[in-house]
Coordinates of C-alpha atoms and ligand atoms in Angstrom, one line a residue:
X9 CA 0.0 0.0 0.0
X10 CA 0.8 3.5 -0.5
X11 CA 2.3 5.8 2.0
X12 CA 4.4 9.3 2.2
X13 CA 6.8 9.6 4.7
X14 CA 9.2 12.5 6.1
X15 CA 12.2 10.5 4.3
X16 CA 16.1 10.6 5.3
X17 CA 15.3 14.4 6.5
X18 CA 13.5 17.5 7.3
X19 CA 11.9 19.4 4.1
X20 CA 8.5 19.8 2.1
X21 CA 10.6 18.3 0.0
X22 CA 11.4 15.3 1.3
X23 CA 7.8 13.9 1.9
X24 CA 7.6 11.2 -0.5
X25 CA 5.4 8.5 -1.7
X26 CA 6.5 4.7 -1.2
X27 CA 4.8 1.5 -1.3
X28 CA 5.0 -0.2 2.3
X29 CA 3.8 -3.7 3.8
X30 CA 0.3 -3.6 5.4
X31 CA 1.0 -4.6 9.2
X32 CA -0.9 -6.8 10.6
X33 CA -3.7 -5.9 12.8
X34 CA -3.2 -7.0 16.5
X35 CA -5.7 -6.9 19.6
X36 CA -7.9 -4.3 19.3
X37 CA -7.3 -2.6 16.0
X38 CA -9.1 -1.6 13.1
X39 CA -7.8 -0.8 9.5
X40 CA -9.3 2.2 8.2
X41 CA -8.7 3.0 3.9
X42 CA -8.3 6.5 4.3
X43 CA -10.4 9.0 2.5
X44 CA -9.4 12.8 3.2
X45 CA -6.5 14.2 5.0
X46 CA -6.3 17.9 6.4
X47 CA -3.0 19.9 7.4
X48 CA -2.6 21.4 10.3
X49 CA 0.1 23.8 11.1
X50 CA 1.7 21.0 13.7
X51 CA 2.4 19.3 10.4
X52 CA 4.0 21.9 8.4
X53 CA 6.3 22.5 11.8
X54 CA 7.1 18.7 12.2
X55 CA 8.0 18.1 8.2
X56 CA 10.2 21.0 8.5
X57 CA 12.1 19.9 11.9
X58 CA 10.9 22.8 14.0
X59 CA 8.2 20.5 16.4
X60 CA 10.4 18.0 17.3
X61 CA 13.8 18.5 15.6
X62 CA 14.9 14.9 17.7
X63 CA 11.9 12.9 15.6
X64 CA 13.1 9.6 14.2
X65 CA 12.9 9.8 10.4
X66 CA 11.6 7.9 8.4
X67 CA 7.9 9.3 10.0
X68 CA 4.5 9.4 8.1
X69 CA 3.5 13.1 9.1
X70 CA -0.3 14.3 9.6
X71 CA -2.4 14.1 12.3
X72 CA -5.7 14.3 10.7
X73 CA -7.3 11.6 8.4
X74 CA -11.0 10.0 7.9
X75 CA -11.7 7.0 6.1
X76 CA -13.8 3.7 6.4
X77 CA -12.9 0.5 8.0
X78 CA -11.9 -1.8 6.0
X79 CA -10.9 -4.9 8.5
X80 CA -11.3 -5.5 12.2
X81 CA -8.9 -7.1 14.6
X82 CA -9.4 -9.6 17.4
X83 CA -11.9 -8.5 20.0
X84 CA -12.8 -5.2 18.6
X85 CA -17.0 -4.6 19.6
X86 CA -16.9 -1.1 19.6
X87 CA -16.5 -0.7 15.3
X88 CA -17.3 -2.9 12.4
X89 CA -16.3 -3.3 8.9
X90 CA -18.0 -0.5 6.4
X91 CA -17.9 2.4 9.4
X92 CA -16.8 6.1 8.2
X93 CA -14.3 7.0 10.8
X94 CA -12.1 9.8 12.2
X95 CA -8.8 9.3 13.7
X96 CA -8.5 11.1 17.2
X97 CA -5.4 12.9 17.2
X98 CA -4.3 11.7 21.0
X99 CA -4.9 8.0 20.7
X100 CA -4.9 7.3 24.2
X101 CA -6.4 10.0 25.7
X102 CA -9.9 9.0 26.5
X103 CA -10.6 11.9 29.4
X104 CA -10.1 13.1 32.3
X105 CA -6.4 15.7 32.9
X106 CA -4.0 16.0 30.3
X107 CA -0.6 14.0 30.9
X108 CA 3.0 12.9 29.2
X109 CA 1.9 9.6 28.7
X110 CA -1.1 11.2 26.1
X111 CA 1.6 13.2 24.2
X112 CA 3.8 10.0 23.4
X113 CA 0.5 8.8 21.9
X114 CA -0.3 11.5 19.3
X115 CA -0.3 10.2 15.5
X116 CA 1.7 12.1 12.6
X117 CA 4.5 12.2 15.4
X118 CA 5.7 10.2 17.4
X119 CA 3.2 7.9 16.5
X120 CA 2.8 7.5 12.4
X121 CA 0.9 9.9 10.8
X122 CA -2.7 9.9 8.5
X123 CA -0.9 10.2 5.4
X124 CA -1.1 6.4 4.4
X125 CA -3.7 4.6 1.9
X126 CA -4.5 2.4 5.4
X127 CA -3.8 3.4 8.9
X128 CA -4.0 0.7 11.6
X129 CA -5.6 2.8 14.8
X130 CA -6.7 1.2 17.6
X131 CA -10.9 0.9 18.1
X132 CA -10.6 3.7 20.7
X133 CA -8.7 5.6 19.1
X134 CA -11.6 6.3 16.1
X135 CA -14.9 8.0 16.1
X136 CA -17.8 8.2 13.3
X137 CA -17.9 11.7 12.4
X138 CA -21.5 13.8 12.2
X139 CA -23.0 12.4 9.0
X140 CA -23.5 15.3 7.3
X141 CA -19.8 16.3 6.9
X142 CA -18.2 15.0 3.3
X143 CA -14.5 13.0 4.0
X144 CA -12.6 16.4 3.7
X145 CA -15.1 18.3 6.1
X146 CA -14.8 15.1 8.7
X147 CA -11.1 15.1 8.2
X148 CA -10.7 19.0 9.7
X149 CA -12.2 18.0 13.1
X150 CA -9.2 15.4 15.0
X151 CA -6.9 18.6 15.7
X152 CA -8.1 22.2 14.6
X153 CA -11.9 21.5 15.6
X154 CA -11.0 19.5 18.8
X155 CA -8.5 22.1 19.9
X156 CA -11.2 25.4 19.2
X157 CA -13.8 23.5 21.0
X158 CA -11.7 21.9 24.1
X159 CA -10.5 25.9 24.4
X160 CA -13.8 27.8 24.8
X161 CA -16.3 24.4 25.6
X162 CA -14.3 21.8 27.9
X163 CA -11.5 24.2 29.4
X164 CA -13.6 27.8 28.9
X165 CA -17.0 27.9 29.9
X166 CA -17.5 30.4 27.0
X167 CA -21.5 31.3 26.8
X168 CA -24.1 34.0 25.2
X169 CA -23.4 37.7 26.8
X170 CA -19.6 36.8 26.2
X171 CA -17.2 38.0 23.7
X172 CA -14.8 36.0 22.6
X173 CA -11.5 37.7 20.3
X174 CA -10.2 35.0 17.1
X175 CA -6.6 35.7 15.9
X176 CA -6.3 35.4 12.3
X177 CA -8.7 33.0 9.5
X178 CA -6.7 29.5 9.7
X179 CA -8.3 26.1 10.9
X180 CA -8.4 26.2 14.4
X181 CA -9.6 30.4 14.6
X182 CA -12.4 29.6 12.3
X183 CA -13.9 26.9 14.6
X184 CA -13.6 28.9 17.3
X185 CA -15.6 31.5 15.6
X186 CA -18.4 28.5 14.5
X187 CA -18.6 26.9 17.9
X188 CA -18.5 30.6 20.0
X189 CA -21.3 31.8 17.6
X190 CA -23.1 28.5 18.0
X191 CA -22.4 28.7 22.1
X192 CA -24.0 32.5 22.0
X193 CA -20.8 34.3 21.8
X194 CA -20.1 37.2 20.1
X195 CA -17.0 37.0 18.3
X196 CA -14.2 39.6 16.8
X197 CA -12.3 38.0 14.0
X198 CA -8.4 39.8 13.4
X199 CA -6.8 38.7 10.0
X200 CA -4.0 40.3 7.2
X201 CA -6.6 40.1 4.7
X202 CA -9.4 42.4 4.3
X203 CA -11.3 39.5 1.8
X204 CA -10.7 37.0 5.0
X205 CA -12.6 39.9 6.7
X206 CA -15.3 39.6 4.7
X207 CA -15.5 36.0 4.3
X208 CA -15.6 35.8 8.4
X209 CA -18.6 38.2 8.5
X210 CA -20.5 35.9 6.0
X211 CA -20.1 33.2 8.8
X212 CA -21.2 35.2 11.5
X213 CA -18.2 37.3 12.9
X214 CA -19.5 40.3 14.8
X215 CA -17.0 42.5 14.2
X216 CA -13.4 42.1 12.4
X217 CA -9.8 43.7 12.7
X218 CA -7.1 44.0 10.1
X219 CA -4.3 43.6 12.2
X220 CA -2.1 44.2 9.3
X221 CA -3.5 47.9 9.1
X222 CA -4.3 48.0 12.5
X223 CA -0.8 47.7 14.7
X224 CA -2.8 48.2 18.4
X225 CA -5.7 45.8 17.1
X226 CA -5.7 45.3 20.9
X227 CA -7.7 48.8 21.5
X228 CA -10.1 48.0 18.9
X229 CA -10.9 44.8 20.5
X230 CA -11.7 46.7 23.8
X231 CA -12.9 49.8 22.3
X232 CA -15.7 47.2 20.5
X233 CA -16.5 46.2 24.3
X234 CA -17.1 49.7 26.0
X235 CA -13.4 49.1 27.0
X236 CA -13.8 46.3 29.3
X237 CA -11.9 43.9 26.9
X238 CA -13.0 40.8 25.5
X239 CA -14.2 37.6 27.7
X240 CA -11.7 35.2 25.8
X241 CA -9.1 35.3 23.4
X242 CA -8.0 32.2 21.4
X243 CA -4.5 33.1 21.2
X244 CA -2.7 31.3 18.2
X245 CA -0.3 34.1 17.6
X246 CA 2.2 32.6 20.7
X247 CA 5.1 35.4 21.4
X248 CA 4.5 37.7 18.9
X249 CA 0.8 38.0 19.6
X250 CA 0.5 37.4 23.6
X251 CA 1.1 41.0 24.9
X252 CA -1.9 42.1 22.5
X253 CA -4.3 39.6 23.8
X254 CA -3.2 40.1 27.6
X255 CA -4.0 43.9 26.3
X256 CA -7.5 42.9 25.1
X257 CA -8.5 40.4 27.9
X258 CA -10.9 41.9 30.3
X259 CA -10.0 42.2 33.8
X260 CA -10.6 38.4 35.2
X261 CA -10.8 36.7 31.6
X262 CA -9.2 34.0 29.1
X263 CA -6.5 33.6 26.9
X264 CA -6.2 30.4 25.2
X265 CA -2.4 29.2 24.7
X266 CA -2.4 27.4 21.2
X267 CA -0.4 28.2 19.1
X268 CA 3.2 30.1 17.8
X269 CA 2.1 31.6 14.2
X270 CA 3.3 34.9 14.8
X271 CA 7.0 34.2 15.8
X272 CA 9.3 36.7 17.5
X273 CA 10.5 36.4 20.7
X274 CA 9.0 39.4 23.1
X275 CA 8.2 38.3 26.6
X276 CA 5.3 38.1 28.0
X277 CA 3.9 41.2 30.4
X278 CA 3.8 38.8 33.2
X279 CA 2.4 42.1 36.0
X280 CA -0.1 43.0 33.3
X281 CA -1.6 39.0 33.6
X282 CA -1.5 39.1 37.4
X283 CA -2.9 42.5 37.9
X284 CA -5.9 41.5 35.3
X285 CA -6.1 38.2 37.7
X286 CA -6.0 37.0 34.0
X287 CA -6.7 33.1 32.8
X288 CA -3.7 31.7 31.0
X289 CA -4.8 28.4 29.8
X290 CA -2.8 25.9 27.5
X291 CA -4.4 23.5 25.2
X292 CA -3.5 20.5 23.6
X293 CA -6.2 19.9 21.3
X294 CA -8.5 17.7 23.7
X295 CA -9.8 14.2 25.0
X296 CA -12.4 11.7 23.5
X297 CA -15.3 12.6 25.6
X298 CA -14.6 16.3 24.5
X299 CA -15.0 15.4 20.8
X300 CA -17.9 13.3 21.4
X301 CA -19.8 16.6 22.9
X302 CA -17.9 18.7 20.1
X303 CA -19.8 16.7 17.5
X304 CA -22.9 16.7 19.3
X305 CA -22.6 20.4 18.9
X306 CA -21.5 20.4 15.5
X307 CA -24.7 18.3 14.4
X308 CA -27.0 20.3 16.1
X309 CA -25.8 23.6 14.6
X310 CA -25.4 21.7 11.3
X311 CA -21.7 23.7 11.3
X312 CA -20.1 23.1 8.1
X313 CA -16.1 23.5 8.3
X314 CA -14.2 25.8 6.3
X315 CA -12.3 24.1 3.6
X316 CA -10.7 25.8 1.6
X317 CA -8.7 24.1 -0.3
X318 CA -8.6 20.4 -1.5
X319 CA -5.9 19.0 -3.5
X320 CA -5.0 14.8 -4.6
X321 CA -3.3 13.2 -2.3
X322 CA -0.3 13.6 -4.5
X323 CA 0.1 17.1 -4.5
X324 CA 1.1 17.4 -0.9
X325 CA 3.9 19.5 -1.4
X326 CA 1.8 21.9 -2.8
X327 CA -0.6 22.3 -0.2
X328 CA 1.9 22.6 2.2
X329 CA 3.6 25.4 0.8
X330 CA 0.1 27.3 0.4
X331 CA -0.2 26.3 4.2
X332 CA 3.4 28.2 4.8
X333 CA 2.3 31.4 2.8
X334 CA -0.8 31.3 4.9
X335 CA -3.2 31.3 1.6
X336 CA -5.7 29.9 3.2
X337 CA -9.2 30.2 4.9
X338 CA -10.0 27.9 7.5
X339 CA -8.9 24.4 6.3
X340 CA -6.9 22.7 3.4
X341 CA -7.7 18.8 2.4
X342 CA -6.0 16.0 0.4
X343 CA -8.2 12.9 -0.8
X344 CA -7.0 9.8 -2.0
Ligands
NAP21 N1 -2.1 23.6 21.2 C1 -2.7 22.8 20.4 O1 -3.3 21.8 20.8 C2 -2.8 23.2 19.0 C3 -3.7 22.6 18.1 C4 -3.8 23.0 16.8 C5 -3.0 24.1 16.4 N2 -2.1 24.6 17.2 C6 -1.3 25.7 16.8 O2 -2.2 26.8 16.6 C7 -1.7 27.6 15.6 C8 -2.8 27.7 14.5 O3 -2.9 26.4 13.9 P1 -3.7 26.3 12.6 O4 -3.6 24.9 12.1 O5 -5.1 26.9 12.7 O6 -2.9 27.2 11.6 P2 -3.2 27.8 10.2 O7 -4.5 27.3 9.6 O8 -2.0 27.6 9.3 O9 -3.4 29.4 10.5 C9 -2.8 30.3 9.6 C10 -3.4 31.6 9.8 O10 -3.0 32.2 11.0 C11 -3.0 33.6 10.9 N3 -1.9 34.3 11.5 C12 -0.6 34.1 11.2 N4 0.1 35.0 11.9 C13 -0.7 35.7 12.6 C14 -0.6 36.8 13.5 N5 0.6 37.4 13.7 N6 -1.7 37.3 14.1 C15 -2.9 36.8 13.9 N7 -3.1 35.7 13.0 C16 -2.0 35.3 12.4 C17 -3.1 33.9 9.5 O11 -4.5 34.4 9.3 P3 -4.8 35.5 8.2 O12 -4.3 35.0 6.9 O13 -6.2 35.7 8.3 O14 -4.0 36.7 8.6 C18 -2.9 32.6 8.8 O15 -3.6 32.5 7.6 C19 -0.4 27.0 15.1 O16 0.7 27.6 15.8 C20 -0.5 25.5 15.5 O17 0.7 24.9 15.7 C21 -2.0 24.2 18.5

């Protein structure tokens, strides 16, 4: 069977295709024929050697992959042959608090990745996806969706009356503005691109920010609540970004620790979060039970993600370089 691997070293370039023995299933496992991959910035950073520049090579990068299963192991009862699945991006981590053993267990690294004709998961470690997603759609919710939802749902309490601030239009800021606006939330999108703008206020944004054109995008955000500052702010900027959002929390509010898109290496304004008696929460995109509810949401609001981008399987190359100039909205796919 077909799969593309991370080969001798780091690089976009050196993802390749190769033909590979099907392992055996043991215990437990399913085989699922994948359908749809999505990238996710984690998978641009460990192709290139910047997430974990001490991962073995050869590695089968990306996290995110839904497909159908195509054979079951010995005592599996929880999954049967023919079932559209989703891989869950921390195989082990059913629920409860976050620890080490759950990040040895996460698949495009360490564990192999999505990007393989057939991935051997173990029953546990898939879930059937809301039906009325395509593969593509389904395939955007393991890491991005989980890690929006596990932010404002599972580790926020975020709620109507509350306003919660989106850096930038990738994948994981344009769930959090679906499931805020679904929760009640008002929502203030940032973004470089005046057309991402406008595409966010198509699907529901409140109020938007060029933070390109805008350098203190900070103000704006509390000017647009009577200066209070915004309930929560899904913070995927990392240094670059986390003086702003401590700027445009409100006194006793959230930020979200995700991600490290912005770069640069300012330290944080540690008196400014202790005299706001601000929340600084980490996330690493989420448990099982917490994508169980996040889908129960999802079907309920009939929320459609943002994909915009597909490309074959075999241009992967490509669409990670349009993931590194940041030409996207939301989400880009691969199908097989
Ligand atoms: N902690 C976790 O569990 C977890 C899970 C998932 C992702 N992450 C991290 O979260 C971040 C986002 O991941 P993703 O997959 O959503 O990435 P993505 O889809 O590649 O997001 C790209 C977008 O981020 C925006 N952006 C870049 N620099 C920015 C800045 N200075 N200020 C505001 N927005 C900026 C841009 O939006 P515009 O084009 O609109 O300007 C860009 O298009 C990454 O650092 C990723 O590693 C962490």
């Amino acid at each position: 069977m077909k799969a593309f691997e991370i080969t001798g070293k780091f690089g976009i370039a050196q993802v390749r295709a190769r033909t590979v023995e099907r392992a055996p299933l043991g215990a437990g496992q399913v085989r699922v024929r994948m359908r749809a991959n999505s990238l996710n910035y984690r998978d641009l950073m460990m192709i290139e050697g910047q997430y974990n520049p001490r991962q073995p090579l050869p590695l089968v990068p990306l996290s995110d992959g839904a497909g159908e299963i195509v054979e079951v192991g010995p005592g599996v009862t929880e999954r049967q042959v023919g079932d559209r699945v989703v891989g869950l991006f921390a195989q082990g981590w059913l629920d409860g608090d976050f620890n080490k053993d759950h990040q040895r267990h996460t698949l495009g690294g360490p564990l192999p990745g999505m990007l393989q004709e057939e991935a051997v998961l173990d029953q546990h470690g898939v879930f059937v996806p809301p039906a009325h997603l395509d593969d593509a759609q389904a395939a955007t919710l393991p890491c991005a969706a989980l890690t929006a939802y596990s932010a404002l749902a599972v580790l926020g309490d975020v709620g109507p009356g509350q306003t919660v601030l989106c850096l930038g239009t990738g994948g994981v800021s344009m769930f959090a503005l679906a499931f805020a606006k679904a929760l009640g939330a008002r929502v203030i999108v940032t973004s470089s691109a005046d057309e991402k703008l406008e595409r966010a206020r198509a699907l529901g944004a409140d109020e938007t920010i060029n933070y390109k054109a805008e350098a203190r995008w900070d103000k704006i955000a509390r000017d647009m609540t009577d200066g209070v500052g915004v309930d929560h702010v899904v913070e995927v900027g990392g240094a670059g970004t986390i003086n702003l959002s401590l700027s445009a929390v409100r006194p006793s509010g959230r930020v979200s620790l995700i991600g490290v898109l912005a770069g640069g290496d300012s330290q944080p304004n540690l008196t400014q979060a202790l005299m706001k008696q601000v929340c600084v929460q980490g996330v690493f995109v989420g448990h099982r039970r917490g994508f169980a509810q996040m889908c129960q949401l999802i079907e309920a609001h009939q929320i459609v993600p943002q994909v915009s981008a597909h490309h074959p399987v075999d241009e992967v190359q490509d669409a990670l370089g349009l993931m590194k100039r940041g030409g996207h909205f939301g989400k880009i796919c691969l199908t097989w």
